[in-house]
Short mmCIF file of C-alpha atoms and ligand atoms in Angstrom, two decimals:
data_model
loop_
_atom_site.label_atom_id
_atom_site.label_comp_id
_atom_site.label_asym_id
_atom_site.label_seq_id
_atom_site.Cartn_x
_atom_site.Cartn_y
_atom_site.Cartn_z
CA MET A 1 97.92 21.52 51.85
CA THR A 2 95.73 20.78 48.97
CA PRO A 3 94.75 17.14 48.06
CA SER A 4 97.09 15.34 45.79
CA GLN A 5 95.10 12.65 45.02
CA ASN A 6 91.16 11.89 44.86
CA TRP A 7 91.03 8.41 45.43
CA ASP A 8 87.71 6.69 46.01
CA LEU A 9 88.54 4.95 49.27
CA LEU A 10 91.61 4.85 51.46
CA TRP A 11 92.67 2.65 54.29
CA HIS A 12 95.47 3.48 56.63
CA SER A 13 96.42 1.65 59.56
CA VAL A 14 96.30 -1.83 58.17
CA LYS A 15 98.62 -4.54 57.70
CA LEU A 16 99.05 -5.38 53.99
CA ALA A 17 99.90 -9.40 53.01
CA CYS A 18 100.58 -8.35 49.44
CA MET A 19 101.40 -11.72 48.31
CA ASN A 20 103.66 -10.69 45.63
CA LYS A 21 106.58 -12.79 44.78
CA GLY A 22 110.12 -12.56 45.60
CA GLY A 23 109.85 -10.09 48.78
CA SER A 24 109.45 -10.55 52.28
CA ALA A 25 107.32 -13.33 53.76
CA TYR A 26 103.33 -12.62 52.54
CA GLY A 27 104.74 -9.51 50.89
CA LEU A 28 104.10 -8.00 54.27
CA ILE A 29 103.97 -4.37 55.00
CA GLU A 30 103.29 -3.99 58.62
CA ASP A 31 102.28 -0.20 58.92
CA GLY A 32 100.21 -0.25 55.40
CA ALA A 33 97.97 1.59 53.50
CA ILE A 34 95.91 0.97 50.38
CA ALA A 35 93.65 3.16 47.94
CA VAL A 36 91.12 2.19 45.18
CA GLN A 37 89.87 4.13 42.24
CA ASP A 38 87.59 3.24 39.86
CA GLY A 39 87.47 -0.51 40.74
CA THR A 40 91.31 -0.81 40.59
CA ILE A 41 94.12 -0.63 43.31
CA ALA A 42 95.57 2.91 43.05
CA TRP A 43 97.96 2.78 45.65
CA ALA A 44 99.39 0.34 48.20
CA GLY A 45 102.61 0.46 50.13
CA SER A 46 103.93 1.79 53.39
CA ALA A 47 102.05 4.79 55.26
CA SER A 48 105.09 6.52 55.72
CA GLU A 49 105.38 6.80 51.81
CA LEU A 50 101.73 8.32 51.15
CA PRO A 51 101.99 11.61 48.80
CA GLY A 52 100.26 13.27 51.76
CA PRO A 53 98.11 13.60 54.58
CA ALA A 54 95.92 10.38 54.68
CA GLU A 55 92.80 12.21 55.25
CA THR A 56 93.63 14.60 52.36
CA LEU A 57 93.81 11.92 49.65
CA ALA A 58 90.67 10.00 49.08
CA ARG A 59 86.69 11.01 49.64
CA GLU A 60 86.48 8.37 52.13
CA VAL A 61 89.48 7.22 54.54
CA ARG A 62 89.11 4.61 56.87
CA ASP A 63 91.11 3.61 59.94
CA GLY A 64 91.75 -0.16 59.63
CA GLU A 65 92.91 -0.43 63.48
CA GLY A 66 95.78 -2.64 62.68
CA MET A 67 93.53 -5.48 60.82
CA CYS A 68 95.23 -7.38 58.06
CA ILE A 69 94.22 -6.69 54.07
CA THR A 70 94.59 -9.88 51.66
CA PRO A 71 93.83 -10.00 48.09
CA GLY A 72 90.17 -11.29 47.48
CA LEU A 73 90.15 -15.24 47.74
CA ILE A 74 90.01 -17.32 44.50
CA ASP A 75 88.40 -20.61 44.87
CA SER A 76 90.15 -22.22 41.59
CA HIS A 77 88.07 -25.49 41.36
CA THR A 78 84.54 -26.14 42.26
CA HIS A 79 81.61 -28.18 40.79
CA LEU A 80 79.06 -25.95 43.11
CA VAL A 81 76.40 -26.30 40.62
CA TYR A 82 74.20 -29.51 41.16
CA ALA A 83 71.24 -30.82 42.48
CA GLY A 84 70.44 -33.29 45.37
CA ASN A 85 73.30 -34.49 47.44
CA ARG A 86 74.88 -37.69 48.29
CA ALA A 87 74.67 -38.14 52.22
CA ARG A 88 73.42 -41.78 51.43
CA GLU A 89 76.48 -42.64 49.69
CA PHE A 90 78.51 -41.35 52.39
CA GLU A 91 77.11 -43.60 54.89
CA MET A 92 77.70 -46.56 52.39
CA ARG A 93 81.59 -45.33 52.35
CA LEU A 94 81.65 -45.41 55.79
CA GLU A 95 80.30 -48.78 56.03
CA GLY A 96 83.08 -50.02 53.70
CA ALA A 97 82.16 -49.47 49.82
CA SER A 98 84.92 -47.22 48.08
CA TYR A 99 83.92 -44.15 45.86
CA GLU A 100 85.16 -46.30 42.95
CA GLU A 101 83.14 -49.11 43.88
CA LEU A 102 80.04 -46.90 44.35
CA ALA A 103 80.94 -45.10 40.71
CA LYS A 104 81.09 -48.54 38.79
CA ALA A 105 77.86 -49.59 40.57
CA GLY A 106 75.99 -46.56 38.75
CA GLY A 107 76.23 -44.43 41.73
CA GLY A 108 78.68 -41.61 42.50
CA ILE A 109 78.62 -38.85 40.06
CA LEU A 110 75.99 -40.59 38.16
CA SER A 111 73.47 -40.50 40.71
CA THR A 112 74.00 -36.61 40.67
CA VAL A 113 73.60 -36.45 37.21
CA GLN A 114 70.32 -37.82 37.33
CA ALA A 115 69.25 -35.21 39.79
CA THR A 116 70.59 -32.45 37.73
CA ARG A 117 69.19 -33.28 34.51
CA ASN A 118 65.99 -33.21 36.40
CA ALA A 119 66.12 -29.88 37.99
CA SER A 120 64.91 -26.74 35.93
CA GLU A 121 67.26 -23.89 35.77
CA GLU A 122 65.63 -22.17 38.47
CA ALA A 123 65.74 -25.14 40.74
CA LEU A 124 69.49 -25.49 40.14
CA PHE A 125 70.12 -21.67 40.71
CA GLU A 126 68.27 -21.88 43.89
CA ALA A 127 70.19 -25.08 45.01
CA SER A 128 73.60 -23.51 44.03
CA LYS A 129 73.34 -19.88 45.36
CA PRO A 130 73.45 -20.69 49.19
CA ARG A 131 76.70 -22.63 48.39
CA LEU A 132 78.33 -19.89 46.94
CA MET A 133 77.38 -17.67 49.56
CA SER A 134 78.87 -19.75 52.08
CA LEU A 135 82.06 -19.24 50.09
CA LEU A 136 81.68 -15.33 49.66
CA GLU A 137 80.99 -15.12 53.56
CA GLU A 138 84.75 -16.16 53.78
CA GLY A 139 85.99 -13.47 51.63
CA VAL A 140 86.11 -15.18 48.47
CA THR A 141 85.79 -12.78 45.34
CA THR A 142 86.56 -15.27 42.21
CA VAL A 143 85.33 -18.66 42.07
CA GLU A 144 85.48 -21.33 39.00
CA ILE A 145 82.49 -23.63 38.28
CA LYS A 146 82.59 -26.61 36.31
CA SER A 147 79.54 -28.54 34.44
CA GLY A 148 80.04 -32.16 34.18
CA TYR A 149 76.62 -33.31 35.81
CA GLY A 150 74.54 -33.20 32.64
CA LEU A 151 76.50 -35.53 30.25
CA GLU A 152 74.05 -34.25 27.57
CA THR A 153 74.14 -30.79 25.73
CA GLU A 154 71.37 -29.29 27.41
CA THR A 155 71.68 -29.91 30.92
CA GLU A 156 75.66 -29.09 30.47
CA CYS A 157 74.54 -25.81 29.05
CA ARG A 158 72.00 -25.25 31.83
CA MET A 159 74.42 -25.60 34.43
CA LEU A 160 76.84 -23.33 32.70
CA ARG A 161 73.99 -20.90 32.22
CA VAL A 162 73.47 -21.00 36.10
CA ALA A 163 76.99 -20.22 36.74
CA ARG A 164 76.72 -17.15 34.63
CA LYS A 165 73.74 -16.35 36.49
CA LEU A 166 75.17 -16.41 39.74
CA GLU A 167 77.88 -13.99 38.54
CA SER A 168 75.19 -11.43 37.70
CA GLU A 169 73.27 -11.85 40.87
CA LEU A 170 76.02 -11.92 43.30
CA PRO A 171 79.44 -10.02 44.14
CA VAL A 172 81.73 -12.37 42.84
CA SER A 173 83.59 -12.91 39.43
CA ILE A 174 82.89 -16.57 38.15
CA SER A 175 85.36 -18.38 35.67
CA THR A 176 83.21 -21.26 34.20
CA SER A 177 84.58 -24.69 32.77
CA PHE A 178 83.18 -27.25 30.60
CA LEU A 179 83.34 -30.73 32.07
CA GLY A 180 81.37 -33.11 29.57
CA ALA A 181 84.24 -35.74 30.06
CA HIS A 182 83.27 -35.89 33.71
CA ALA A 183 81.86 -39.42 33.49
CA LEU A 184 80.34 -41.67 31.12
CA PRO A 185 76.44 -41.45 31.09
CA ALA A 186 74.40 -44.76 31.61
CA GLU A 187 73.06 -44.46 27.86
CA PHE A 188 76.82 -44.78 26.43
CA GLN A 189 77.56 -47.68 28.57
CA GLY A 190 80.16 -49.70 26.97
CA ARG A 191 80.65 -46.82 24.31
CA SER A 192 82.96 -44.23 25.65
CA ASP A 193 84.87 -43.30 22.55
CA ASP A 194 81.02 -42.44 21.06
CA TYR A 195 80.31 -40.14 24.06
CA ILE A 196 83.68 -38.57 23.48
CA ASP A 197 82.64 -37.83 19.83
CA LEU A 198 79.61 -36.17 21.41
CA VAL A 199 81.77 -34.20 23.87
CA CYS A 200 84.21 -32.79 20.81
CA GLY A 201 81.72 -32.37 18.73
CA GLU A 202 78.01 -31.23 19.61
CA MET A 203 78.50 -30.36 22.95
CA ILE A 204 81.73 -28.27 22.91
CA SER A 205 80.63 -26.38 19.41
CA GLU A 206 77.25 -25.46 21.41
CA VAL A 207 78.89 -24.27 24.53
CA ALA A 208 81.58 -22.71 22.67
CA GLN A 209 79.04 -20.87 20.17
CA GLN A 210 76.89 -19.60 23.39
CA GLY A 211 80.28 -18.23 25.07
CA LEU A 212 79.30 -20.29 28.21
CA ALA A 213 82.80 -21.62 28.78
CA ASP A 214 86.06 -19.87 29.85
CA ALA A 215 87.83 -23.16 29.83
CA VAL A 216 87.64 -27.24 29.20
CA ASP A 217 88.47 -29.76 31.79
CA ALA A 218 88.18 -33.43 31.75
CA PHE A 219 88.36 -36.26 34.44
CA CYS A 220 91.49 -38.71 33.13
CA GLU A 221 90.89 -41.88 35.54
CA GLY A 222 90.12 -45.26 35.59
CA ILE A 223 86.43 -44.39 36.61
CA GLY A 224 86.80 -41.41 34.09
CA PHE A 225 88.46 -41.21 30.71
CA ASN A 226 91.65 -42.55 29.37
CA LEU A 227 94.62 -40.54 28.05
CA ALA A 228 93.85 -40.76 24.24
CA GLN A 229 90.31 -39.61 25.06
CA THR A 230 91.42 -36.72 27.13
CA GLU A 231 93.80 -35.66 24.13
CA ARG A 232 90.73 -35.25 22.01
CA VAL A 233 88.97 -33.19 24.40
CA PHE A 234 92.18 -31.13 24.64
CA GLN A 235 92.53 -31.01 20.78
CA ALA A 236 88.88 -29.96 20.27
CA ALA A 237 89.08 -27.43 23.22
CA GLY A 238 92.15 -26.15 21.00
CA LYS A 239 90.01 -25.63 17.89
CA HIS A 240 87.43 -23.25 19.74
CA GLY A 241 90.23 -21.43 21.21
CA LEU A 242 89.68 -22.49 24.85
CA PRO A 243 92.39 -22.98 27.62
CA VAL A 244 92.38 -26.80 29.23
CA LYS A 245 92.75 -28.17 32.71
CA LEU A 246 92.60 -31.51 33.91
CA HIS A 247 91.70 -33.63 36.95
CA ALA A 248 94.55 -35.80 36.78
CA GLU A 249 96.38 -38.35 39.07
CA GLN A 250 93.59 -38.23 41.88
CA LEU A 251 93.41 -42.10 42.32
CA SER A 252 96.12 -43.55 39.93
CA ASP A 253 99.07 -42.18 37.93
CA LEU A 254 97.59 -42.45 34.25
CA LYS A 255 100.01 -39.58 33.24
CA GLY A 256 97.50 -37.19 32.55
CA ALA A 257 99.24 -34.02 34.22
CA ARG A 258 102.23 -34.71 31.63
CA LEU A 259 99.49 -34.70 28.68
CA ALA A 260 98.06 -31.53 30.25
CA ALA A 261 101.25 -29.77 30.24
CA GLU A 262 101.94 -30.72 26.91
CA TYR A 263 98.65 -28.84 25.90
CA GLY A 264 99.65 -25.81 28.16
CA ALA A 265 96.89 -26.50 30.57
CA VAL A 266 96.63 -23.67 33.00
CA SER A 267 96.11 -26.38 36.05
CA ALA A 268 96.33 -30.11 36.62
CA ASP A 269 94.13 -30.62 39.73
CA HIS A 270 94.34 -33.45 42.47
CA LEU A 271 97.69 -34.80 41.76
CA GLU A 272 97.98 -37.23 44.83
CA TYR A 273 99.49 -39.86 42.51
CA ILE A 274 101.59 -37.92 40.27
CA GLU A 275 105.49 -38.66 39.68
CA GLU A 276 108.46 -36.72 39.28
CA ASP A 277 107.95 -36.82 35.14
CA GLY A 278 104.81 -35.33 35.53
CA VAL A 279 106.13 -32.62 37.69
CA THR A 280 108.78 -31.32 35.74
CA ALA A 281 106.63 -31.52 32.56
CA MET A 282 104.20 -29.13 34.42
CA ALA A 283 107.29 -26.71 35.48
CA GLU A 284 108.47 -26.46 32.02
CA SER A 285 104.82 -25.64 30.71
CA GLY A 286 103.95 -23.26 33.75
CA THR A 287 100.86 -25.62 34.67
CA VAL A 288 99.53 -24.74 38.28
CA ALA A 289 99.32 -27.62 40.62
CA ASN A 290 95.88 -27.38 42.06
CA LEU A 291 95.48 -29.19 45.25
CA LEU A 292 92.27 -30.07 46.89
CA PRO A 293 92.65 -31.27 50.68
CA GLY A 294 88.88 -31.59 50.88
CA ALA A 295 88.39 -34.49 48.58
CA PHE A 296 91.59 -36.28 50.09
CA TYR A 297 89.92 -35.84 53.34
CA PHE A 298 86.53 -36.77 52.41
CA LEU A 299 87.82 -39.98 50.77
CA ARG A 300 89.99 -40.67 53.43
CA GLU A 301 93.01 -40.76 50.98
CA THR A 302 96.41 -41.66 52.40
CA LYS A 303 98.59 -40.69 49.48
CA LEU A 304 99.88 -37.47 49.85
CA PRO A 305 100.40 -34.89 46.82
CA PRO A 306 104.29 -34.54 46.64
CA LEU A 307 104.96 -30.94 47.96
CA ASP A 308 108.60 -31.33 48.16
CA LEU A 309 108.59 -32.12 44.35
CA PHE A 310 106.26 -28.83 43.38
CA ARG A 311 108.82 -26.95 45.70
CA LYS A 312 111.90 -28.63 44.17
CA HIS A 313 110.66 -27.67 40.53
CA ASP A 314 109.14 -24.45 41.57
CA VAL A 315 105.45 -25.68 40.42
CA PRO A 316 103.16 -22.85 41.74
CA VAL A 317 100.53 -24.56 44.04
CA ALA A 318 96.96 -23.68 44.58
CA LEU A 319 94.27 -24.67 46.95
CA ALA A 320 90.92 -24.95 46.27
CA THR A 321 87.78 -26.68 47.90
CA ASP A 322 86.44 -28.89 44.88
CA CYS A 323 83.08 -28.33 46.09
CA ASN A 324 80.84 -31.14 44.92
CA PRO A 325 78.52 -33.61 46.51
CA GLY A 326 80.52 -36.61 46.28
CA SER A 327 84.17 -35.91 47.13
CA SER A 328 84.33 -32.96 48.74
CA PRO A 329 80.83 -31.25 50.07
CA ALA A 330 82.80 -28.25 51.41
CA GLU A 331 82.03 -24.78 51.31
CA SER A 332 84.85 -23.07 53.12
CA LEU A 333 88.16 -22.27 51.53
CA LEU A 334 89.57 -20.88 54.55
CA LEU A 335 89.26 -24.61 56.08
CA MET A 336 91.15 -25.77 53.00
CA MET A 337 94.02 -23.57 53.89
CA ASN A 338 94.17 -25.16 57.06
CA MET A 339 93.96 -28.72 55.88
CA GLY A 340 96.58 -27.63 53.07
CA CYS A 341 98.85 -27.20 56.38
CA THR A 342 97.75 -29.97 58.50
CA LEU A 343 97.31 -32.49 55.88
CA PHE A 344 99.82 -31.81 53.18
CA ARG A 345 102.27 -29.89 55.05
CA MET A 346 102.14 -26.49 53.23
CA THR A 347 103.36 -23.49 55.04
CA PRO A 348 100.53 -20.80 56.17
CA GLU A 349 102.31 -18.60 53.65
CA GLU A 350 101.84 -21.38 51.09
CA ALA A 351 98.39 -21.94 51.72
CA LEU A 352 97.61 -18.28 51.58
CA ALA A 353 99.38 -18.01 48.23
CA GLY A 354 97.40 -21.09 47.01
CA VAL A 355 94.09 -19.14 47.31
CA THR A 356 95.38 -15.91 45.99
CA ARG A 357 98.17 -15.51 43.47
CA ASN A 358 98.64 -19.00 42.45
CA ALA A 359 94.83 -19.48 42.34
CA ALA A 360 94.62 -16.48 39.68
CA LYS A 361 97.33 -18.25 37.64
CA ALA A 362 95.66 -21.33 37.62
CA LEU A 363 92.53 -19.60 36.15
CA GLY A 364 94.58 -17.62 33.82
CA LEU A 365 93.95 -14.49 35.63
CA ASP A 366 96.93 -11.88 35.53
CA ASP A 367 94.73 -8.94 36.91
CA ARG A 368 94.13 -10.19 40.26
CA GLY A 369 95.44 -12.25 43.53
CA VAL A 370 98.24 -9.83 44.62
CA LEU A 371 97.92 -6.37 46.15
CA GLU A 372 99.53 -4.17 43.52
CA LYS A 373 98.90 -1.15 41.90
CA GLY A 374 96.80 -1.43 38.71
CA LYS A 375 95.14 -4.82 40.01
CA ARG A 376 91.62 -5.17 40.25
CA ALA A 377 90.73 -3.76 43.68
CA ASP A 378 89.41 -7.31 45.34
CA LEU A 379 90.56 -7.09 48.89
CA VAL A 380 89.59 -8.56 52.35
CA ILE A 381 90.09 -6.99 55.57
CA TRP A 382 90.61 -9.61 58.30
CA ASP A 383 90.28 -9.22 62.08
CA VAL A 384 93.41 -10.94 62.83
CA GLU A 385 97.08 -10.01 63.88
CA HIS A 386 98.88 -11.91 61.42
CA PRO A 387 97.95 -13.50 58.12
CA ALA A 388 99.40 -16.69 59.32
CA GLU A 389 96.12 -16.96 61.53
CA LEU A 390 93.99 -17.43 58.49
CA SER A 391 95.65 -21.31 58.17
CA TYR A 392 95.77 -21.57 62.02
CA ARG A 393 92.23 -21.33 62.85
CA PHE A 394 89.62 -23.33 61.60
CA GLY A 395 85.84 -23.46 62.06
CA VAL A 396 85.69 -19.58 62.52
CA ASN A 397 85.41 -16.56 60.03
CA PRO A 398 87.31 -13.76 60.81
CA CYS A 399 86.47 -11.83 57.96
CA ASN A 400 85.55 -8.20 58.75
CA THR A 401 84.94 -6.36 55.21
CA VAL A 402 85.18 -7.38 51.52
CA VAL A 403 85.58 -5.16 48.69
CA GLN A 404 84.78 -6.54 45.23
CA SER A 405 86.05 -4.38 42.50
CA GLY A 406 86.61 -1.46 44.53
CA LYS A 407 83.15 -1.73 46.11
CA ILE A 408 82.49 -2.96 49.90
CA VAL A 409 80.06 -5.65 49.29
CA ARG A 410 80.15 -7.17 52.82
CA GLN A 411 80.82 -5.74 56.34
CA PHE A 412 80.64 -7.68 59.33
CA SER A 413 81.40 -5.07 62.09
N1 DI6 B 1 86.98 -35.77 40.91
C1 DI6 B 1 86.58 -35.24 41.85
O1 DI6 B 1 86.87 -35.35 43.16
C2 DI6 B 1 84.97 -34.90 41.77
N2 DI6 B 1 84.99 -35.17 40.29
C3 DI6 B 1 86.04 -35.45 39.74
O2 DI6 B 1 86.38 -35.59 38.47
C4 DI6 B 1 83.96 -35.56 42.30
C5 DI6 B 1 82.72 -35.73 41.77
C6 DI6 B 1 81.46 -36.41 42.28
O3 DI6 B 1 81.90 -37.18 43.20
O4 DI6 B 1 80.38 -35.81 42.33
FE1 FE B 2 86.88 -31.75 40.74
#
């Protein structure tokens, strides 16, 4: 028989968790096959429907030995570029100080700002790279990275340049967010509106002009910025044609998610304190609820994000590490899936959708997050029998092979 196709690479004898919506649980195909060609998925389906004998269809044909393939994982909310750490602050919190008290006393985010301002671009790159590598070890192929520890134009730009450089040196797609409105820097004490002038003027112009940001974020909170200030940031983002997202309702309900929805935000993140009005607004605007169980856990929060309301109104839910030195020094997206289930009562299928299909949506990326013909060939082969195992186990890494944009970039066996 003459080859009917000439794909680059084909796996057979694999279980595919396609994660497309509407079909069977996980979009599962038990005896599946998947082919890649020129960086995209050329074919995915049931092995019995392949257009010929597997060995004739691709230049390289691999037996998956029953392993499970999912889309490449996507960590849609991180602050992984920073200098220093806050282990001492962790000790103080365990002795009774609250996250908010430490922030108000000039610690918290501002202590990381100090360390980050003092770090050279090289030092910042070297400090951040191992954190990103930890994520990649577990099959992450797309990562969002925020600025927000500079709070002055030069350092904000430096952080975003480091994020771009990480993408150029490691097998990962990086999506960057400008988070100038993360905290009020000490030199603007008592003048928060003046600081927002700087964020909406010089800072965002510089960031946009240099093409350093793919989106704009803000921290709408008692210890961050109020609703009116957040709205100014969103308007400035709009002027530069940048999509918005928001840290909303993490510690209190300031109605940030409703505002974010009004501005068509791609995601609203944290959301422990959101109420139903916020959820319905998000449903209408198609804003993703990006939940961060690492921060919930590490701050020993007790108020749960309202999963039942997100389900009731059909708001897509994503899960991310929030990797940052203060509220979530987490470098494992698999652990977040487990925590999404154990702490937030998500199902393992919801957890996997949260780091694939819905995480892609949270970043406004429609070319990935599911296994379908035409999507980017970002895939992970897992040494598990069923995709529920990815959420079930914790502290283990069953990742066998990672394919990024059609290339095998990691192989463990
Ligand atoms: N909420 C968070 O959880 C992170 N930023 C934010 O606005 C924490 C950042 C930090 O504490 O360094
Ligand atoms: Fe965050």
